[in-house]
PDB file of C-alpha atoms in Angstrom:
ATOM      1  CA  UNK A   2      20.522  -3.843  -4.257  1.00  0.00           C
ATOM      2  CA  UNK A   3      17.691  -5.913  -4.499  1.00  0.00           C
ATOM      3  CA  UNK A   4      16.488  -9.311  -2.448  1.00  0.00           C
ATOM      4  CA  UNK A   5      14.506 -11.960  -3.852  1.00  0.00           C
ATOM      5  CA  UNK A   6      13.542 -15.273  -3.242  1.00  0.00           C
ATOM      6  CA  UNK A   7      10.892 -18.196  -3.650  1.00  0.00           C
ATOM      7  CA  UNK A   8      10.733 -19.681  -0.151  1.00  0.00           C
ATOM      8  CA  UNK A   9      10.438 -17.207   2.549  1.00  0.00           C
ATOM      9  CA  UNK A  10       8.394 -18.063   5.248  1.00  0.00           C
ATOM     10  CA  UNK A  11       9.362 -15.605   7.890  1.00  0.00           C
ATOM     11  CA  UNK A  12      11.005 -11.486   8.057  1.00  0.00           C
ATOM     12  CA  UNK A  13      11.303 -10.460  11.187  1.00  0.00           C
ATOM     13  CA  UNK A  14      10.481  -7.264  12.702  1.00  0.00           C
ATOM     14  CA  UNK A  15      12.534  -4.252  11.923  1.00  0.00           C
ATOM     15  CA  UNK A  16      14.390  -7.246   9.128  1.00  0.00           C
ATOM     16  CA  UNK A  17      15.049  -4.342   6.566  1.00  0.00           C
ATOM     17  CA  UNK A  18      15.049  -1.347   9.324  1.00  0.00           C
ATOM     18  CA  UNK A  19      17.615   1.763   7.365  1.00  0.00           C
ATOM     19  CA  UNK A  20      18.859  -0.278   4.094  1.00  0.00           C
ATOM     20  CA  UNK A  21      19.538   2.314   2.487  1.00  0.00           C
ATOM     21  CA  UNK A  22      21.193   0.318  -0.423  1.00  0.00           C
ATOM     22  CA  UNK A  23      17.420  -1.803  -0.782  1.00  0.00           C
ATOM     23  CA  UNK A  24      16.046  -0.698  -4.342  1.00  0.00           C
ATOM     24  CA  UNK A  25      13.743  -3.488  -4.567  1.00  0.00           C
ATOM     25  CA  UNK A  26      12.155  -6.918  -3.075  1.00  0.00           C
ATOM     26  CA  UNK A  27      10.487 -10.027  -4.360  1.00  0.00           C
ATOM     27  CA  UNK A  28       9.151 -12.636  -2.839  1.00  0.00           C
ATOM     28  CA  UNK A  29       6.757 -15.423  -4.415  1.00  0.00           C
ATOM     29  CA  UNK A  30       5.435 -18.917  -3.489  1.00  0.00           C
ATOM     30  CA  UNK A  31       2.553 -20.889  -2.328  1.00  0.00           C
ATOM     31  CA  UNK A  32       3.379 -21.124   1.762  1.00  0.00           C
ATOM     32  CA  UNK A  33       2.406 -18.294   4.409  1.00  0.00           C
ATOM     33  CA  UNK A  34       4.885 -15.496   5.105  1.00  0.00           C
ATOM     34  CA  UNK A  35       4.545 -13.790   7.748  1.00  0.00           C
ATOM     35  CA  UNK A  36       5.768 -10.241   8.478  1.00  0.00           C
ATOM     36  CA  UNK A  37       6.937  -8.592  11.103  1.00  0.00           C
ATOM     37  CA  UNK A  38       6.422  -5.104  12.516  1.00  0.00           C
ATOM     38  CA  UNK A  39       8.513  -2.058  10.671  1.00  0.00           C
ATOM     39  CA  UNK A  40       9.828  -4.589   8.359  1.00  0.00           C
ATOM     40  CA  UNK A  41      10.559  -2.305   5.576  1.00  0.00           C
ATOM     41  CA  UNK A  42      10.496   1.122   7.390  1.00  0.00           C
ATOM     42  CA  UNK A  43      13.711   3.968   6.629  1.00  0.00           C
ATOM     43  CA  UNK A  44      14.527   1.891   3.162  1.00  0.00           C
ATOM     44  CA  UNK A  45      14.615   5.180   1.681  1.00  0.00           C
ATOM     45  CA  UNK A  46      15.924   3.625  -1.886  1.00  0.00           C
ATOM     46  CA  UNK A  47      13.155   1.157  -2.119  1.00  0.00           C
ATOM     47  CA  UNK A  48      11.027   1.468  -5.342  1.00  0.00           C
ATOM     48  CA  UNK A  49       9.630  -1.624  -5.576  1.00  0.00           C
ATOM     49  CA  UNK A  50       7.742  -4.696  -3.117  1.00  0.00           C
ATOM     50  CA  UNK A  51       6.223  -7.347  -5.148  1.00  0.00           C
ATOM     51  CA  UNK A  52       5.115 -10.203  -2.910  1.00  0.00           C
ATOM     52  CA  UNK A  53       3.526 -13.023  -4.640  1.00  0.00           C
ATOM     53  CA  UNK A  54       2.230 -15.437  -1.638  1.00  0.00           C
ATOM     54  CA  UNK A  55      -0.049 -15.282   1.094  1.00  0.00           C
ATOM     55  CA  UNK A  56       1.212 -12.966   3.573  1.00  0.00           C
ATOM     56  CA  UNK A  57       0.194 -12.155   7.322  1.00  0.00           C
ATOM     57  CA  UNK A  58       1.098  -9.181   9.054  1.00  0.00           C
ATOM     58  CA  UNK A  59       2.067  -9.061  12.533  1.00  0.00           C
ATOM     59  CA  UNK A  60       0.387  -6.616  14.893  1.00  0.00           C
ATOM     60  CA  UNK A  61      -1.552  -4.775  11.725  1.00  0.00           C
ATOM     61  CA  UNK A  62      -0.069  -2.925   9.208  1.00  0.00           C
ATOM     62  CA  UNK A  63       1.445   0.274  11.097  1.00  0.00           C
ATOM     63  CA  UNK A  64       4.435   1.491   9.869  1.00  0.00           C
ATOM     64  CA  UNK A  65       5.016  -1.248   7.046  1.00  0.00           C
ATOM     65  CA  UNK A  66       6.641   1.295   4.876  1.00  0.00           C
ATOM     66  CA  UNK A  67       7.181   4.000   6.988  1.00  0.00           C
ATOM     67  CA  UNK A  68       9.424   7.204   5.601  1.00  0.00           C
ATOM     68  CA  UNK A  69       9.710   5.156   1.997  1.00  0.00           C
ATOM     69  CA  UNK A  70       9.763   8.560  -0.036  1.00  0.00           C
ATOM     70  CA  UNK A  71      11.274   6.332  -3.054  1.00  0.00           C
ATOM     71  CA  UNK A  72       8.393   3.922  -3.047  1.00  0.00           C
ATOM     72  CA  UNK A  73       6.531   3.379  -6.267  1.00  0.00           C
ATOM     73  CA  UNK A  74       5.129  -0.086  -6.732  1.00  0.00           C
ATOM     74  CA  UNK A  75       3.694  -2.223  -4.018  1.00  0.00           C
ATOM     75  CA  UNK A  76       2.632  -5.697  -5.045  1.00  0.00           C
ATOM     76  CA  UNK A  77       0.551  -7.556  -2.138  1.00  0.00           C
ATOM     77  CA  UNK A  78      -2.209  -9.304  -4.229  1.00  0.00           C
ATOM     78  CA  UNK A  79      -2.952 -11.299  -1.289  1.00  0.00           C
ATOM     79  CA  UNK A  80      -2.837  -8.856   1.658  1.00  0.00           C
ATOM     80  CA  UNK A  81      -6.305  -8.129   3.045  1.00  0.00           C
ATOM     81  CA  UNK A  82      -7.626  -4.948   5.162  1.00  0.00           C
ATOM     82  CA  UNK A  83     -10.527  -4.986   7.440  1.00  0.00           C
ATOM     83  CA  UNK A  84     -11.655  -1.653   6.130  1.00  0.00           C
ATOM     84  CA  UNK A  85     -10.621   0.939   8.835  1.00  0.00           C
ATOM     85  CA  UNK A  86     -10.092   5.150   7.941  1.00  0.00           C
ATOM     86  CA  UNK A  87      -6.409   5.930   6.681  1.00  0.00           C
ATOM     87  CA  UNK A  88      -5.726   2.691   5.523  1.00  0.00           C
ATOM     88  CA  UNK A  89      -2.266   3.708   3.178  1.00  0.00           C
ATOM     89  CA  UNK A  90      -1.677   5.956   5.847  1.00  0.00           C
ATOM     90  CA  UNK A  91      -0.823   3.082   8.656  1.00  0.00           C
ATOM     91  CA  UNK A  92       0.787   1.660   6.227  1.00  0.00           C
ATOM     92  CA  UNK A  93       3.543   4.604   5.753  1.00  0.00           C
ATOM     93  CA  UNK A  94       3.395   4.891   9.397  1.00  0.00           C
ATOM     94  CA  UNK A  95       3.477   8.295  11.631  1.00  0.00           C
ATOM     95  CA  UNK A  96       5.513  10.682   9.665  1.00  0.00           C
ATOM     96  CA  UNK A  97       2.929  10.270   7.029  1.00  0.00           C
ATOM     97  CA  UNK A  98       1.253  13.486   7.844  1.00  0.00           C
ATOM     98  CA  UNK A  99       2.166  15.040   4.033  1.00  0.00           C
ATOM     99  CA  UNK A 100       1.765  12.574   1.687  1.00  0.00           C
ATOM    100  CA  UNK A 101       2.522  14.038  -0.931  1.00  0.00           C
ATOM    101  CA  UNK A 102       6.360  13.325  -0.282  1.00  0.00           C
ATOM    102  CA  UNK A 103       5.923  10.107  -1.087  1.00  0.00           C
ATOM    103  CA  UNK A 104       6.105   8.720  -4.449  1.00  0.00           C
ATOM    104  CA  UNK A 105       3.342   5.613  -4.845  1.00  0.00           C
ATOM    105  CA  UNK A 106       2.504   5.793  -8.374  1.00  0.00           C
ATOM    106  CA  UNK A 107       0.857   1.633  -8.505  1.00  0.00           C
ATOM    107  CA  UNK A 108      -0.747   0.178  -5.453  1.00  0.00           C
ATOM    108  CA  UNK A 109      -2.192  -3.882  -6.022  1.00  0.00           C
ATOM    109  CA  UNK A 110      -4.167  -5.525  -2.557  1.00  0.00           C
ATOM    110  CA  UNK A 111      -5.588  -8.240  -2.239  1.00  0.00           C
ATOM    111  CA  UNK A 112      -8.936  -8.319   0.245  1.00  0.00           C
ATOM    112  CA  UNK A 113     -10.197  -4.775   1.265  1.00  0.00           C
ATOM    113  CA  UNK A 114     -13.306  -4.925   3.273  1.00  0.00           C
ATOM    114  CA  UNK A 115     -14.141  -1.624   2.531  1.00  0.00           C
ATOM    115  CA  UNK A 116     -12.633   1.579   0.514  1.00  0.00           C
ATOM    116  CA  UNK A 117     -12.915   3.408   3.598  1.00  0.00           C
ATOM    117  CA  UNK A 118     -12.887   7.256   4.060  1.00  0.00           C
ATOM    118  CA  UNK A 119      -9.691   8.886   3.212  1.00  0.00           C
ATOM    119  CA  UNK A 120      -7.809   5.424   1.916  1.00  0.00           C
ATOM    120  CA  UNK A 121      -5.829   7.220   0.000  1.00  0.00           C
ATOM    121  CA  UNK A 122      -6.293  10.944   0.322  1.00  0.00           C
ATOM    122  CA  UNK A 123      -3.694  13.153  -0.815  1.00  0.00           C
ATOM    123  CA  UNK A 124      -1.458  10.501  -2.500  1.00  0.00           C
ATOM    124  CA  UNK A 125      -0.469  12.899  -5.336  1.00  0.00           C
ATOM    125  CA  UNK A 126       1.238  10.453  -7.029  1.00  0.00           C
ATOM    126  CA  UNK A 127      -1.375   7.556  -6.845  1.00  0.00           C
ATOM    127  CA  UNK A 128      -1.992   6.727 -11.082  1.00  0.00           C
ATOM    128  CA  UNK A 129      -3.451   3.101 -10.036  1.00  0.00           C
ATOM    129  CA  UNK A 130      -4.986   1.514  -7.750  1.00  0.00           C
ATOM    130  CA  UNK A 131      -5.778  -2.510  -8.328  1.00  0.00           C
ATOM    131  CA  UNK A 132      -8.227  -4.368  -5.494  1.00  0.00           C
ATOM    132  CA  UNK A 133      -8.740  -7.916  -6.060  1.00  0.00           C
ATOM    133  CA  UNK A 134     -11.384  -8.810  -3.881  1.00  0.00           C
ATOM    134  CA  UNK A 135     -13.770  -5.903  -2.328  1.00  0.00           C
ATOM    135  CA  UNK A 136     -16.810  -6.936  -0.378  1.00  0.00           C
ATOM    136  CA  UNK A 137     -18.015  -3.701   0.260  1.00  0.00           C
ATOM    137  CA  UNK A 138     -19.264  -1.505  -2.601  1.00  0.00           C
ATOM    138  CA  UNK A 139     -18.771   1.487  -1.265  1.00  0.00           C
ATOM    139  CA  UNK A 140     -16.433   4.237  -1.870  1.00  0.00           C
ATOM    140  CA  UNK A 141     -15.765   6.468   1.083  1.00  0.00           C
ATOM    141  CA  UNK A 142     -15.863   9.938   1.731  1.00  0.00           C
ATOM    142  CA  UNK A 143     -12.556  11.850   0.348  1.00  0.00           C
ATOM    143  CA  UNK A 144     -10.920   8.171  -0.576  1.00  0.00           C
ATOM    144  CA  UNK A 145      -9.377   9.771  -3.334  1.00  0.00           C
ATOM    145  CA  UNK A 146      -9.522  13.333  -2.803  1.00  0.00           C
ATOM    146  CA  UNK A 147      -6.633  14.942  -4.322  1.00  0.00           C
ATOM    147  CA  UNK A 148      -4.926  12.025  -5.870  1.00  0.00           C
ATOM    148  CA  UNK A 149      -4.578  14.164  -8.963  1.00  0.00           C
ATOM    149  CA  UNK A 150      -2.675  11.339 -10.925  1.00  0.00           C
ATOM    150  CA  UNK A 151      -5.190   9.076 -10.353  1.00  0.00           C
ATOM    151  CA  UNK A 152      -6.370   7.689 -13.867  1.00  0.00           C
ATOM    152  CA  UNK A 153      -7.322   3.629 -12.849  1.00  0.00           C
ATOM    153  CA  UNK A 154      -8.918   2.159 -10.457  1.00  0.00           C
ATOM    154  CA  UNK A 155      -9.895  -1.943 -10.759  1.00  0.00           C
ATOM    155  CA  UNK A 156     -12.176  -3.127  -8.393  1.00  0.00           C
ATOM    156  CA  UNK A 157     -14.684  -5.809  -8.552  1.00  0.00           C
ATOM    157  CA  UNK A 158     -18.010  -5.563 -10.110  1.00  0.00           C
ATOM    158  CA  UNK A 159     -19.908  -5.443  -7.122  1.00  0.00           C
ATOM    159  CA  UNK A 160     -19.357  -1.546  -6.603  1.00  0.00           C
ATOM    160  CA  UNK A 161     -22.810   0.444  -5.921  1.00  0.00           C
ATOM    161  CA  UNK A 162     -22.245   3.706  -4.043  1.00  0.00           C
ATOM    162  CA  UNK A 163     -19.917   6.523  -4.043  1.00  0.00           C
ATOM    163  CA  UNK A 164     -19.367   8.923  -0.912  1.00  0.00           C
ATOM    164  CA  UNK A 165     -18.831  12.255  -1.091  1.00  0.00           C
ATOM    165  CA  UNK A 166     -15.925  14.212  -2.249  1.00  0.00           C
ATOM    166  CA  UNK A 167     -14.585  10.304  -3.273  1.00  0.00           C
ATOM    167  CA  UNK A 168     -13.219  11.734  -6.405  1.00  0.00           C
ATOM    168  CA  UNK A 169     -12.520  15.412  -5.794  1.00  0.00           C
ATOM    169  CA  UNK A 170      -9.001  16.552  -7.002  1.00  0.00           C
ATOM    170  CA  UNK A 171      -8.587  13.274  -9.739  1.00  0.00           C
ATOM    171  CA  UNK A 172      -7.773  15.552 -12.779  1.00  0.00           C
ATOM    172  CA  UNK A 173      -6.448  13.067 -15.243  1.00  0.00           C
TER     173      UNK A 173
END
């Protein structure tokens, strides 16, 4: 089952809460959406969430995509962070404490204020990682540790320092 559509302006918190049946979503145009809390969490089908069009968050990012083992593809090239530790974990919410049960393989953001320490640590699957817009050029301590699939990273050109242990673990 899949949802798509040109116009949205507005999913409401918990909108997609357990669809089990949800394999994939879509969502493009030029006017705000906005997003509520949980919106996608328990869609444990979902592979794919491309949304094309600015997008707000309500209340942060916590729990976006919680317990989305099936997830593969996320598509927000105009969601911003504020750079804060454990970014992708918020994102997959509480139960995120192994990630390597879950099954990211392509991750595309828009702003990130920072590649903070431990972004992404431990995503096993993680093979790329696209950042539009970075206005910090620093890459934080373990951001990447263990991503072993890891093999692209696009960032801006304004990247200047690397923390330690950033890398450790990327062997392809």
């Amino acid at each position: 089952e899949s949802i798509s559509s040109e116009s949205m302006l507005n999913v409401g918190s918990r909108a997609f809460e357990d669809c089990t049946a949800l394999s994939s979503i879509s969502f493009s145009g030029t006017a705000d959406l906005t997003l509520g809390e949980n919106v996608f969490q328990n869609c444990q089908k979902l592979k794919s969430v491309k949304i094309d069009q600015p997008v707000t968050v309500a209340n942060g990012i916590n729990n976006l995509f919680a317990n989305d083992f099936s997830l593969e593809e996320i598509y927000l090239p105009t969601l911003g962070f504020t750079g804060t530790d454990d970014t992708l974990h918020k994102m997959f919410g509480a139960n995120f404490a192994d990630p390597k049960t879950y099954s990211l393989r392509k991750l595309t953001l828009g702003y990130v204020s920072a590649i903070s320490d431990n972004f992404s640590k431990n995503m096993t699957a993680l093979e790329s990682l696209t950042i539009l817009d970075l206005s910090n050029t620093y890459v934080g301590e373990s951001a990447f540790e263990n991503c072993y699939k890891l093999a692209s990273i696009e960032t801006p050109n304004s990247m200047k320092s690397i923390g330690v242990c950033a890398f450790s673990g990327c062997t392809e």
